[in-house]
Amino acid sequence: MSGSNDHIGGEARRYGAATIADAVARLREGGLVAVPTETVYGLAADSTDAAAVAKIYRAKGRPDFNPLIVHVLDLDAARTLGQFNELAICFAKALWPGPLTLVVPKTADCPVAAAVTAGLDTIALRVPAHPVMRELLAASGLYLAAPSANRSGAISPTTADHVARSLGSVVPLILDGGACKRGIESTIVAIDGSDYRILRPGPVTPAQLESIAGKPASTVTNGKIEAPGQMLSHYAPSKPVRLDAQTTRSDEYHIGFGPVAGDTNLSVNADLAEAASLLFAALHHAEASTKPRIAVAPIPEGGIGLALNDRLRRAASAK
Ligand code: AMP
Ligand code: MG
């Protein structure tokens, strides 16, 4: 668990009452704060402040067509920003707080800045479970736009150190809550009347959603990119990545899984949730190693394996 205060640029601090007060003051002044969530570290700003939201896009080098998730304390707060039908309420009640993002129509008087939704008439909302993020939401009373705290397209951060290395020079405060437990971005579900679509696989599995909704996700798409997680190259290290690697070559750093040992192993017991929590840290480690290439052992597709393979395929796609 990282916790030192000696990062260059950004000032990472362990979480505590004083740091939360400092973070709240910075957010109220339109500043950025990096904050742990149960999925990955987020780069937070007041979603109702257009200038603050512009800072997120600038800091990440994020294309402006790529909308942000807004984090709120509870379903009541979510309902001031988005319209929840019966199905959306069902998912929210079953899975919030937690790693599920719901895309719903905006309310008529939704106060978030237009850039947050990239001009769409829908909004992506999540009630996070992490105690530091929850305390920041409660203490600030703000609705926080917070994409992953890394440069756009690069490997997501699951520790304060990862944030410091990627964005340390532009983020003045990183709240350090240790390593993220889930380690992979939220499942994004779009509500379409009484149907739903999975826009991005994540820790909440299709089977969980199906058992709550009483039906599987619809697979109809309208052909356009609706979430940047759908862009082919994303989450990408600076080195070539080879997937389904049972064995390794001499110039490769090998990320193992289960019986395929590797230089590091995502889960010796082939536990997919454990593997998800360690995936981005392993990619950061592989990127920093002296080996010019990265190889990754096969990961089964079931459950969270779907999300792991989704991230890996994008990591392996040339930019
Ligand atoms: P990130 O925070 O970088 O993990 O990405 C946020 C994700 O939420 C992206 O995949 C966005 O495209 C998605 N998202 C945010 N708002 C919307 C929206 N209104 N419709 C569809 N996807 C959205
Ligand atoms: Mg991201």
Coordinates of C-alpha atoms and ligand atoms in Angstrom, one line a residue:
M1 CA 0.0 0.0 0.0
S2 CA 1.5 3.3 -1.0
G3 CA 1.3 6.3 1.4
S4 CA 4.4 8.4 1.1
N5 CA 4.2 12.2 0.7
D6 CA 7.3 12.5 -1.5
H7 CA 5.7 12.4 -5.0
I8 CA 7.0 14.9 -7.5
G9 CA 4.4 17.5 -8.4
G10 CA 1.2 16.1 -7.0
E11 CA 1.0 15.9 -3.3
A12 CA -0.3 12.5 -2.2
R13 CA -1.5 12.2 1.3
R14 CA -3.1 9.6 3.4
Y15 CA -6.7 10.2 3.8
G16 CA -7.9 11.9 7.0
A17 CA -10.1 14.7 8.2
A18 CA -7.6 17.5 7.4
T19 CA -7.0 16.2 3.9
I20 CA -10.7 15.9 3.2
A21 CA -11.2 19.5 4.3
D22 CA -8.4 20.6 2.0
A23 CA -9.8 18.5 -0.9
V24 CA -13.3 20.1 -0.4
A25 CA -11.8 23.6 -0.4
R26 CA -9.9 22.9 -3.7
L27 CA -13.0 21.4 -5.3
R28 CA -15.2 24.4 -4.3
E29 CA -12.6 26.7 -5.8
G30 CA -12.9 24.8 -9.1
G31 CA -9.8 22.7 -8.6
L32 CA -9.0 19.0 -9.3
V33 CA -8.5 16.3 -6.7
A34 CA -7.5 12.7 -7.3
V35 CA -9.5 10.3 -5.2
P36 CA -9.6 6.6 -4.7
T37 CA -12.8 4.7 -5.5
E38 CA -13.4 0.9 -5.3
T39 CA -12.8 0.6 -9.1
V40 CA -9.8 2.9 -10.0
Y41 CA -8.5 6.3 -8.8
G42 CA -10.7 9.1 -10.2
L43 CA -9.8 12.7 -11.2
A44 CA -12.6 14.7 -9.5
A45 CA -14.0 18.1 -10.2
D46 CA -17.3 19.9 -9.5
S47 CA -19.5 18.7 -12.4
T48 CA -21.6 21.9 -12.3
D49 CA -18.6 24.1 -12.8
A50 CA -17.7 24.3 -16.6
A51 CA -14.2 25.7 -16.0
A52 CA -13.4 22.9 -13.5
V53 CA -14.7 20.3 -15.9
A54 CA -12.5 21.8 -18.7
K55 CA -9.5 21.2 -16.4
I56 CA -10.3 17.5 -16.3
Y57 CA -10.3 17.2 -20.1
R58 CA -7.1 19.2 -20.3
A59 CA -5.3 17.3 -17.6
K60 CA -6.1 13.9 -19.1
G61 CA -5.7 15.0 -22.8
R62 CA -9.2 13.5 -23.1
P63 CA -11.1 14.1 -26.4
D64 CA -14.1 16.3 -25.7
F65 CA -16.6 13.9 -27.3
N66 CA -15.9 11.5 -24.4
P67 CA -18.4 12.1 -21.6
L68 CA -17.7 11.8 -17.9
I69 CA -19.3 9.8 -15.1
V70 CA -20.9 11.9 -12.3
H71 CA -20.5 10.5 -8.8
V72 CA -23.2 11.2 -6.3
L73 CA -23.8 10.1 -2.7
D74 CA -27.1 8.3 -3.1
L75 CA -30.1 7.5 -5.4
D76 CA -31.9 10.7 -4.2
A77 CA -29.0 12.8 -5.4
A78 CA -28.8 10.8 -8.7
R79 CA -32.5 11.5 -9.3
T80 CA -31.9 15.3 -9.3
L81 CA -29.6 14.8 -12.3
G82 CA -31.1 11.8 -14.2
Q83 CA -34.5 10.3 -14.8
F84 CA -34.9 6.9 -13.2
N85 CA -37.6 4.5 -14.5
E86 CA -38.6 1.3 -12.8
L87 CA -35.7 -0.7 -14.2
A88 CA -33.1 2.0 -13.4
I89 CA -34.4 2.1 -9.8
C90 CA -34.2 -1.7 -9.6
F91 CA -30.5 -1.7 -10.6
A92 CA -29.7 1.2 -8.3
K93 CA -31.4 -0.3 -5.3
A94 CA -29.7 -3.7 -5.9
L95 CA -26.2 -2.5 -6.7
W96 CA -25.5 1.0 -5.3
P97 CA -23.2 1.9 -3.6
G98 CA -21.0 -0.1 -6.0
P99 CA -19.2 -0.5 -9.3
L100 CA -22.2 0.1 -11.6
T101 CA -22.7 3.2 -13.8
L102 CA -26.2 3.9 -15.1
V103 CA -26.8 6.0 -18.2
V104 CA -30.2 7.6 -18.1
P105 CA -32.0 10.6 -19.6
K106 CA -30.9 13.9 -18.0
T107 CA -33.5 15.8 -15.9
A108 CA -34.9 19.0 -17.4
D109 CA -33.1 21.2 -14.9
C110 CA -29.9 19.0 -14.6
P111 CA -27.3 21.4 -13.3
V112 CA -24.2 19.7 -14.7
A113 CA -22.0 21.5 -17.2
A114 CA -22.7 20.6 -20.8
A115 CA -19.2 19.3 -21.4
V116 CA -19.7 16.6 -18.8
T117 CA -22.2 14.8 -21.0
A118 CA -20.4 15.9 -24.2
G119 CA -23.7 17.4 -25.5
L120 CA -25.7 14.2 -25.0
D121 CA -29.2 14.2 -23.5
T122 CA -28.3 11.3 -21.3
I123 CA -26.0 11.3 -18.2
A124 CA -23.8 8.6 -16.7
L125 CA -24.3 8.3 -12.9
R126 CA -22.7 6.2 -10.2
V127 CA -22.9 6.0 -6.4
P128 CA -19.5 4.8 -5.3
A129 CA -18.8 2.6 -2.3
H130 CA -15.3 3.7 -1.4
P131 CA -15.2 5.4 2.1
V132 CA -12.8 8.2 0.9
M133 CA -14.9 9.1 -2.1
R134 CA -18.1 8.9 -0.1
E135 CA -16.7 11.2 2.6
L136 CA -15.6 13.6 -0.1
L137 CA -19.1 13.6 -1.6
A138 CA -20.7 14.1 1.8
A139 CA -18.4 16.8 3.0
S140 CA -18.5 18.8 -0.2
G141 CA -22.2 18.3 -1.1
L142 CA -21.0 18.3 -4.7
Y143 CA -21.8 16.1 -7.7
L144 CA -18.3 15.0 -8.7
A145 CA -17.3 14.3 -12.3
A146 CA -14.5 11.8 -12.1
P147 CA -13.0 9.9 -14.9
S148 CA -10.0 7.6 -14.3
A149 CA -7.0 9.7 -13.1
N150 CA -4.6 8.9 -15.9
R151 CA -3.7 10.4 -19.3
S152 CA -6.4 9.5 -21.8
G153 CA -5.8 6.1 -23.4
A154 CA -3.1 5.0 -20.9
I155 CA -3.2 2.3 -18.2
S156 CA -5.7 3.1 -15.4
P157 CA -4.4 3.9 -11.9
T158 CA -5.2 1.6 -9.0
T159 CA -2.7 3.2 -6.5
A160 CA -1.9 6.8 -5.6
D161 CA 1.6 6.2 -7.0
H162 CA 0.1 5.3 -10.5
V163 CA -1.7 8.7 -10.4
A164 CA 1.4 10.6 -9.3
R165 CA 3.4 9.1 -12.1
S166 CA 0.8 9.8 -14.8
L167 CA -0.7 13.1 -13.7
G168 CA 1.5 14.2 -10.7
S169 CA 2.6 17.4 -12.4
V170 CA -1.0 18.6 -13.0
V171 CA -2.9 17.3 -10.0
P172 CA -2.2 19.3 -6.9
L173 CA -3.7 16.8 -4.4
I174 CA -4.0 13.0 -4.5
L175 CA -5.9 11.4 -1.6
D176 CA -4.1 8.2 -0.9
G177 CA -6.5 5.4 0.1
G178 CA -4.2 2.5 -0.8
A179 CA -4.9 0.1 -3.7
C180 CA -8.4 -0.1 -5.2
K181 CA -10.2 -3.3 -4.3
R182 CA -12.0 -3.9 -7.6
G183 CA -9.2 -2.6 -9.7
I184 CA -11.3 -2.4 -12.9
E185 CA -13.7 0.3 -14.1
S186 CA -17.4 0.2 -13.4
T187 CA -19.8 -1.8 -15.5
I188 CA -21.7 0.8 -17.6
V189 CA -25.4 0.0 -18.3
A190 CA -27.6 2.2 -20.6
I191 CA -31.3 2.1 -19.7
D192 CA -33.5 2.0 -22.8
G193 CA -37.1 2.0 -21.5
S194 CA -37.7 -1.5 -20.2
D195 CA -34.5 -2.8 -21.9
Y196 CA -30.9 -2.3 -21.0
R197 CA -27.5 -2.5 -22.8
I198 CA -24.1 -3.1 -21.4
L199 CA -21.9 -0.3 -22.7
R200 CA -18.8 -1.4 -20.9
P201 CA -18.2 -4.8 -19.1
G202 CA -16.9 -4.4 -15.5
P203 CA -17.1 -5.9 -12.0
V204 CA -20.9 -6.3 -12.1
T205 CA -21.4 -9.3 -14.4
P206 CA -24.1 -9.9 -17.0
A207 CA -25.4 -12.7 -14.9
Q208 CA -25.9 -10.3 -11.9
L209 CA -27.7 -7.8 -14.1
E210 CA -29.9 -10.5 -15.6
S211 CA -31.0 -11.8 -12.2
I212 CA -32.0 -8.3 -11.1
A213 CA -33.8 -7.3 -14.4
G214 CA -35.3 -10.7 -14.9
K215 CA -34.0 -10.6 -18.5
P216 CA -30.7 -10.5 -20.4
A217 CA -29.1 -7.3 -21.7
S218 CA -30.3 -6.2 -25.1
T219 CA -27.5 -6.4 -27.8
V220 CA -29.1 -3.9 -30.2
T221 CA -26.6 -1.1 -30.9
N222 CA -27.2 2.1 -33.0
G223 CA -23.7 1.8 -34.5
K224 CA -22.1 4.8 -33.0
I225 CA -19.5 4.8 -30.2
E226 CA -21.4 5.5 -27.0
A227 CA -18.6 5.0 -24.5
P228 CA -14.9 5.5 -24.9
G229 CA -14.4 2.1 -23.3
Q230 CA -15.7 1.0 -26.8
M231 CA -12.7 2.6 -28.5
L232 CA -10.4 -0.1 -29.8
S233 CA -7.1 1.2 -28.3
H234 CA -7.5 2.2 -24.7
Y235 CA -5.9 1.3 -21.4
A236 CA -2.8 0.8 -23.5
P237 CA 0.8 0.5 -22.2
S238 CA 3.6 2.1 -24.4
K239 CA 4.8 -1.4 -25.4
P240 CA 3.4 -4.1 -27.6
V241 CA 1.1 -6.6 -25.8
R242 CA 0.6 -10.2 -26.8
L243 CA -2.4 -12.1 -25.5
D244 CA -3.2 -15.8 -24.8
A245 CA 0.5 -16.4 -24.1
Q246 CA 1.0 -19.8 -22.5
T247 CA 4.8 -19.5 -22.7
T248 CA 7.0 -16.5 -22.9
R249 CA 9.8 -15.2 -25.2
S250 CA 13.0 -13.8 -23.9
D251 CA 12.1 -10.2 -24.7
E252 CA 8.7 -10.3 -23.0
Y253 CA 7.6 -9.5 -19.5
H254 CA 5.0 -12.2 -18.8
I255 CA 1.8 -11.6 -16.8
G256 CA 0.6 -15.0 -15.6
F257 CA -2.7 -16.3 -14.5
G258 CA -3.5 -19.5 -12.6
P259 CA -1.2 -22.3 -13.7
V260 CA 0.7 -20.1 -16.2
A261 CA 3.2 -18.7 -13.7
G262 CA 4.6 -15.7 -15.5
D263 CA 7.0 -13.0 -14.1
T264 CA 4.1 -11.9 -12.0
N265 CA 0.8 -13.8 -11.5
L266 CA -2.7 -12.1 -11.4
S267 CA -4.1 -15.0 -9.4
V268 CA -2.4 -18.2 -8.6
N269 CA -5.8 -19.7 -7.7
A270 CA -7.3 -18.5 -11.0
D271 CA -9.7 -16.2 -9.1
L272 CA -11.0 -13.6 -11.6
A273 CA -11.9 -11.0 -9.0
E274 CA -8.4 -11.1 -7.6
A275 CA -7.0 -10.9 -11.2
A276 CA -9.1 -7.8 -11.9
S277 CA -7.8 -6.1 -8.8
L278 CA -4.2 -6.6 -9.9
L279 CA -4.5 -6.3 -13.7
F280 CA -3.6 -2.6 -14.1
A281 CA -0.9 -2.7 -11.4
A282 CA 0.7 -5.6 -13.4
L283 CA 0.5 -3.6 -16.6
H284 CA 2.1 -0.6 -14.9
H285 CA 4.8 -3.0 -13.6
A286 CA 5.3 -4.5 -17.1
E287 CA 5.5 -1.1 -18.7
A288 CA 8.2 -0.1 -16.2
S289 CA 10.3 -3.3 -16.7
T290 CA 13.4 -3.5 -18.9
K291 CA 11.7 -6.0 -21.3
P292 CA 10.5 -4.3 -24.5
R293 CA 7.3 -6.4 -24.9
I294 CA 4.5 -7.7 -22.7
A295 CA 2.8 -11.1 -22.9
V296 CA -0.4 -12.1 -21.0
A297 CA -1.5 -15.6 -20.1
P298 CA -5.0 -16.7 -21.3
I299 CA -7.9 -15.5 -19.0
P300 CA -11.3 -17.3 -19.2
E301 CA -14.2 -15.2 -20.5
G302 CA -16.7 -16.1 -17.7
G303 CA -18.0 -13.5 -15.2
I304 CA -15.5 -10.7 -14.5
G305 CA -13.2 -12.5 -17.1
L306 CA -15.4 -10.6 -19.7
A307 CA -14.2 -7.3 -18.4
L308 CA -10.6 -8.4 -18.0
N309 CA -10.4 -9.6 -21.6
D310 CA -12.2 -6.4 -22.8
R311 CA -9.4 -4.3 -21.2
L312 CA -6.7 -6.6 -22.4
R313 CA -7.9 -6.6 -26.0
R314 CA -7.8 -2.8 -26.0
A315 CA -4.4 -2.7 -24.3
A316 CA -3.2 -5.0 -27.1
S317 CA -4.6 -2.9 -29.9
A318 CA -2.1 -0.7 -31.7
K319 CA -2.9 3.0 -31.4
Ligands
AMP1 P1 -14.0 6.8 -17.6 O1 -14.5 7.7 -16.5 O2 -12.7 7.4 -18.3 O3 -13.8 5.4 -17.1 O4 -15.1 6.8 -18.7 C1 -16.4 7.1 -18.4 C2 -17.3 6.3 -19.2 O5 -18.7 6.6 -19.1 C3 -17.0 6.4 -20.6 O6 -17.0 5.1 -21.2 C4 -18.1 7.3 -21.1 O7 -18.3 7.3 -22.5 C5 -19.2 6.8 -20.4 N1 -20.3 7.7 -20.4 C6 -20.4 8.8 -19.8 N2 -21.5 9.5 -20.1 C7 -22.2 8.7 -21.0 C8 -23.4 8.9 -21.7 N3 -24.2 9.9 -21.5 N4 -23.8 7.9 -22.5 C9 -23.0 6.8 -22.7 N5 -21.8 6.7 -22.1 C10 -21.4 7.6 -21.2
MG2 MG -10.4 5.8 -18.1

